[in-house]
Short mmCIF file of C-alpha atoms in Angstrom, two decimals:
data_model
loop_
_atom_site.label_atom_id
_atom_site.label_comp_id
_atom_site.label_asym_id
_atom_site.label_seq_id
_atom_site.Cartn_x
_atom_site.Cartn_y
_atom_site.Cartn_z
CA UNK P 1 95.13 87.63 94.23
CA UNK P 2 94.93 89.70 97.49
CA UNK P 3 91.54 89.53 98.56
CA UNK P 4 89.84 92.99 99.26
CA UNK P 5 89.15 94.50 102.23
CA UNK P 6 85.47 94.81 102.63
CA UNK P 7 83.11 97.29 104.86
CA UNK P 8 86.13 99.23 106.32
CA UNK P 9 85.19 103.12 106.72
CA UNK P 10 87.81 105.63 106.73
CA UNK P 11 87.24 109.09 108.11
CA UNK P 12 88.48 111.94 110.64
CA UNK P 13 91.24 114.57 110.47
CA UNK P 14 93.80 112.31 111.08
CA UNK P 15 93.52 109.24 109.13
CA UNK P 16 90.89 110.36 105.77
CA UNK P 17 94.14 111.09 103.24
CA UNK P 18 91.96 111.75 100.24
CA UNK P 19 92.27 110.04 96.88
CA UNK P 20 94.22 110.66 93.76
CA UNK P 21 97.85 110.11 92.05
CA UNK P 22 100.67 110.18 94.35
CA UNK P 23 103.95 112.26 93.66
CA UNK P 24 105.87 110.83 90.74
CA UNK P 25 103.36 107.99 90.30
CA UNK P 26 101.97 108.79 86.75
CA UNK P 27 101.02 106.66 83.75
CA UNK P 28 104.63 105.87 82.89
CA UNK P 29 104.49 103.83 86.01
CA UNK P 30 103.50 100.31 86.25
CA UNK P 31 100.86 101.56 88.75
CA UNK P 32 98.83 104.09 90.11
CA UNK P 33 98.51 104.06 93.95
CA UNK P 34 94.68 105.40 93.40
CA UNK P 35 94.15 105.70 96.75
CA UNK P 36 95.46 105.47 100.52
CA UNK P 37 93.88 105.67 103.84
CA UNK P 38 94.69 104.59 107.57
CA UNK P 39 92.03 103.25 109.38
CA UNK P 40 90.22 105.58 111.36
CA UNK P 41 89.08 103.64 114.18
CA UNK P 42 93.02 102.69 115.29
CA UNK P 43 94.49 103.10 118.30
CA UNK P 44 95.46 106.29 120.11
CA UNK P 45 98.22 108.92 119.22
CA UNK P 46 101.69 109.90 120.77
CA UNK P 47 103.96 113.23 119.88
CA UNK P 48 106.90 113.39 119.98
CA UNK P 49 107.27 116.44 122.28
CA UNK P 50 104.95 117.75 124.86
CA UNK P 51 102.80 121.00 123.49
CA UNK P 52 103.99 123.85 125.41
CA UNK P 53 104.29 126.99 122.92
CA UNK P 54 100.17 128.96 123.54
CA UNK P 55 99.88 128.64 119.74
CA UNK P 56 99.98 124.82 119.34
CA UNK P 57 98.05 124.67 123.01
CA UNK P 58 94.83 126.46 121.53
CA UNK P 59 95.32 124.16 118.59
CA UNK P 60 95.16 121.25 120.26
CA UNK P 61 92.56 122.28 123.12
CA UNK P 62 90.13 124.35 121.14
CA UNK P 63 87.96 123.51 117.57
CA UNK P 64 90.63 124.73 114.56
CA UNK P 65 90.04 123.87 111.10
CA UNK P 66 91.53 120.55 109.73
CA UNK P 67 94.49 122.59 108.28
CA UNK P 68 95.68 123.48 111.48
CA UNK P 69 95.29 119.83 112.49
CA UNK P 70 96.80 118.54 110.04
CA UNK P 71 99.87 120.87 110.25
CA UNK P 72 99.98 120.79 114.06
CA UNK P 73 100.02 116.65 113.71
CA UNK P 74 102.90 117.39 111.53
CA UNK P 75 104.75 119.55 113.70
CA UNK P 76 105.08 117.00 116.24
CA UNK P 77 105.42 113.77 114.23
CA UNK P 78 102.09 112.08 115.36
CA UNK P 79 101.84 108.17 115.23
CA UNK P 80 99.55 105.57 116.06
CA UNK P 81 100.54 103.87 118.67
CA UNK P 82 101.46 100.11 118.91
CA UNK P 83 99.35 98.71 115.66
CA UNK P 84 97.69 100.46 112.40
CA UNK P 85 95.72 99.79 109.65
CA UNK P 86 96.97 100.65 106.30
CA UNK P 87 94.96 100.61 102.61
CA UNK P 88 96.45 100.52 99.60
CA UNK P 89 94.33 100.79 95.87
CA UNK P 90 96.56 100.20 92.81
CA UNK P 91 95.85 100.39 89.72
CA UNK P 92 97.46 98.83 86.86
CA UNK P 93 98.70 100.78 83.79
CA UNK P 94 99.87 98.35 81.35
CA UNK P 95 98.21 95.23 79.05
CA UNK P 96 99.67 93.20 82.16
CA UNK P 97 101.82 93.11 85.08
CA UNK P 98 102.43 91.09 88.43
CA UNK P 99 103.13 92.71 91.71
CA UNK P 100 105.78 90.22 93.17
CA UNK P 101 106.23 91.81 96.66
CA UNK P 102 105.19 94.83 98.82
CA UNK P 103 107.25 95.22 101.80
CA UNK P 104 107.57 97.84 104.36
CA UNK P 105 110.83 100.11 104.39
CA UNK P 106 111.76 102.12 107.39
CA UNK P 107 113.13 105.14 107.02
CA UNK P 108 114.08 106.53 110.73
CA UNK P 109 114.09 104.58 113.90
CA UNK P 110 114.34 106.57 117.60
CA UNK P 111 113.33 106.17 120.82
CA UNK P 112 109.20 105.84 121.36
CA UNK P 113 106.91 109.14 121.02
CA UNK P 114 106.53 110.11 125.03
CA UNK P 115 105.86 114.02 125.05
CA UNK P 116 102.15 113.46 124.97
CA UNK P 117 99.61 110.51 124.90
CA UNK P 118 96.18 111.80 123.10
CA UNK P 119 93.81 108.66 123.44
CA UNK P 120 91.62 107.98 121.13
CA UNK P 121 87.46 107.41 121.68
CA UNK P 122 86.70 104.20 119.30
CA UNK P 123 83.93 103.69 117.40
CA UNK P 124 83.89 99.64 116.69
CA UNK P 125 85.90 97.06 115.33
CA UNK P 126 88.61 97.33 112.61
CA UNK P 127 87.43 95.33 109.49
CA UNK P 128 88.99 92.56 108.03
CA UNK P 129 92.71 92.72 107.63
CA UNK P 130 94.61 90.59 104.98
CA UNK P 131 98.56 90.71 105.77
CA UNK P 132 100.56 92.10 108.92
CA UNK P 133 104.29 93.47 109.37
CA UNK P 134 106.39 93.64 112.12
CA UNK P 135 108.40 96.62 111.87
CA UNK P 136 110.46 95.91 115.02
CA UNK P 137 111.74 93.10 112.94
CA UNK P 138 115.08 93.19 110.95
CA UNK P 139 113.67 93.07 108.04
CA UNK P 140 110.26 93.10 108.20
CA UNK P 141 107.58 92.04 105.22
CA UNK P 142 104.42 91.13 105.21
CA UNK P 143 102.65 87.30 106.23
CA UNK P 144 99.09 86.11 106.40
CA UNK P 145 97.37 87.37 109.48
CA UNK P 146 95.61 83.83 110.02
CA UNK P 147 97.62 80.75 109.54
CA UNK P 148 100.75 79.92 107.40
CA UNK P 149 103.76 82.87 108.91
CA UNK P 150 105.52 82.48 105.26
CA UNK P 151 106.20 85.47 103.83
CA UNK P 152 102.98 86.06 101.90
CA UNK P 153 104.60 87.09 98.46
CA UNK P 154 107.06 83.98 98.63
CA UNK P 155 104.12 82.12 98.01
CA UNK P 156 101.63 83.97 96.18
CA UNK P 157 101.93 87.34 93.92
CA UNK P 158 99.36 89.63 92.22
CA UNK P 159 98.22 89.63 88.25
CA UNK P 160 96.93 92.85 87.36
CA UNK P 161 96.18 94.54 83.89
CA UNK P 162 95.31 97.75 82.78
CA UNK P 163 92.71 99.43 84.91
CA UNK P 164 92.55 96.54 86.88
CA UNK P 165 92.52 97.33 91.01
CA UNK P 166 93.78 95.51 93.75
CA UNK P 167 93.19 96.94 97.59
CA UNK P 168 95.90 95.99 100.12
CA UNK P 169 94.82 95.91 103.37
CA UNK P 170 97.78 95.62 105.53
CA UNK P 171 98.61 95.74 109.38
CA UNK P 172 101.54 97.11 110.89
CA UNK P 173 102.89 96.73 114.68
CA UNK P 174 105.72 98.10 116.79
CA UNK P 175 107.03 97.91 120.48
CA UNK P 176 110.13 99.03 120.27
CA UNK P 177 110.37 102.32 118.67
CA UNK P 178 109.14 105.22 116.85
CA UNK P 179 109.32 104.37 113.03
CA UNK P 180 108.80 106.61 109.55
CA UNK P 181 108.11 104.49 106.66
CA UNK P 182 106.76 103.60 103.26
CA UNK P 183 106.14 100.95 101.51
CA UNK P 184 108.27 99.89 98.17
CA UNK P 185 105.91 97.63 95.56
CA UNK P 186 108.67 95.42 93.34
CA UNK P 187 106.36 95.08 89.85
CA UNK P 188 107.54 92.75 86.78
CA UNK P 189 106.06 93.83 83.12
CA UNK P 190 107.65 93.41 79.83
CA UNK P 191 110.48 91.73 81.57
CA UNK P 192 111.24 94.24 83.49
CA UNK P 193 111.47 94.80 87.14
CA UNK P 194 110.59 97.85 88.77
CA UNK P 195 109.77 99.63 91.82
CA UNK P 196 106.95 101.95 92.83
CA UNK P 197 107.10 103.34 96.50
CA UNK P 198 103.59 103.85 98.44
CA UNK P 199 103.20 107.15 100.72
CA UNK P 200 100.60 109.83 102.34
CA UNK P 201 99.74 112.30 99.66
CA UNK P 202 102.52 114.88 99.52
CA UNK P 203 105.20 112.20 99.42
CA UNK P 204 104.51 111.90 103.69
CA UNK P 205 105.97 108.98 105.57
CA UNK P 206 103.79 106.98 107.21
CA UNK P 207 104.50 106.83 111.26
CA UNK P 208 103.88 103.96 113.89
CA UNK P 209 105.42 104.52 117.56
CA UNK P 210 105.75 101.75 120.57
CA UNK P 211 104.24 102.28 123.53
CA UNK P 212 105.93 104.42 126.29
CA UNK P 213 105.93 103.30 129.39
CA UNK P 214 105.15 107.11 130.82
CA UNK P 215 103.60 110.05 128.83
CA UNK P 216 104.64 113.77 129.99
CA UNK P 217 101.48 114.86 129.16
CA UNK P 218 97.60 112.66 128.36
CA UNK P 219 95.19 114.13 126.30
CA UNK P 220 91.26 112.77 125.67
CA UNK P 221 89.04 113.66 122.62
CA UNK P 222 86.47 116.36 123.99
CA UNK P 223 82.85 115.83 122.53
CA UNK P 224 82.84 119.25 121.85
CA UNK P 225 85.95 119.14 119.39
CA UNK P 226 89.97 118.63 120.09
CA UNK P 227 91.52 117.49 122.93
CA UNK P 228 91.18 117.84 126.83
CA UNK P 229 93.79 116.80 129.89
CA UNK P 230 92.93 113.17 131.29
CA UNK P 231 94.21 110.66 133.38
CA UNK P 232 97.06 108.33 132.57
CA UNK P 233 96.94 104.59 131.00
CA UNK P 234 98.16 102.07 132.91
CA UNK P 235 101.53 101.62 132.52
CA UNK P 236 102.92 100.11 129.16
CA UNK P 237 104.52 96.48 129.88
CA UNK P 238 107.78 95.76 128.49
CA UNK P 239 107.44 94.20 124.93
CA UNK P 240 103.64 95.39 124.62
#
């Protein structure tokens, strides 16, 4: 069995995405995805487009409320850039079941998010993370961050049954592009395969982005809430 991720904390605007049942993901399903989060101590963000309309300016330079964040983030298709942290509970809903893979599926790939660079002020270190995917990959799934690089669900798959958890702590990276995805769980029970897709609550995408070598615009978090103009990274090298 996937081990658990232990003593990870997830908060912030951005990343805390709540707990509950997912869209479509009821007790008729194999599983419940109980709960989802992306670490909140990741790396920085990228838009898509620089902020130039006065409306989306005072939301990103002054203190709004976390549904203006959250919609503003929206708006312009914010990612993590380069690497991020994503956990997974699921719950099982029948007498048994075995999840035989969880793989990432991307759903658009462009160019890398340059219209604006909003770097991030870290707190610590990420906790322990289990499995990693490489979405600049063909086809990418997940593999044991330390040792074997075997597919991790070639070799090993998950027995649940009912009311039984599992947490998935996974790691994704990118260098090449800006990517929406999810994840699709493929679940065997009563001889029957199925599959059970894994999102943000409201059926959301999740989003990773490259690194761009130049930002229009670079944004740092202001102690005193939002963002502020700052100075430029160094430049991004080719292939991270």
């Amino acid at each position: 069995m996937l081990v658990a991720a232990g003593g990870v904390v997830f908060s912030g605007w951005f990343t805390s995405l709540g707990t509950g049942v997912f869209d479509g993901l009821g007790s008729r399903e194999p599983l419940t995805v109980a709960y989802v989060s992306i670490d909140d101590d990741g790396p920085d963000l990228a838009l898509r487009e620089r902020v130039t309309a006065p409306h989306d300016r005072a939301i990103l330079l002054g203190r709004p409320d976390a549904a203006q964040e959250e919609s503003f983030m929206e708006r312009y298709r914010a990612a993590r850039v380069g690497s991020m942290v994503v956990v997974a509970v699921l719950s099982g809903n029948r007498a048994g079941l075995r999840i035989a893979d969880v793989r990432p599926r991307v759903l658009k790939r462009e160019p890398v998010s340059d219209g604006a660079l909003l770097r991030v002020t870290h707190a610590g270190e990420a906790g322990t993370i289990e499995v990693a995917a490489d979405l600049d990959e063909r086809v990418p799934r997940f593999v044991p961050v330390k040792g074997r690089k075997t597919p991790y669900f070639q070799v090993k798959q998950i027995d649940l049954v009912r009311d039984e958890r599992v947490t998935l702590a996974m790691t994704l990276t990118a260098c090449e592009a800006f990517y929406e995805f999810e994840f699709v769980a493929t679940v065997v029970s009563g001889g029957r395969t199925e599959q059970v897709v894994i999102r943000r609550p409201g059926g959301l995408p999740f989003r990773l982005t490259g690194p761009a070598r130049k930002y229009r615009s670079v944004y740092g978090e202001n102690p005193l809430g939002g963002w502020r103009p700052t100075s430029p990274p160094a430049p991004a090298k080719r292939g991270c």
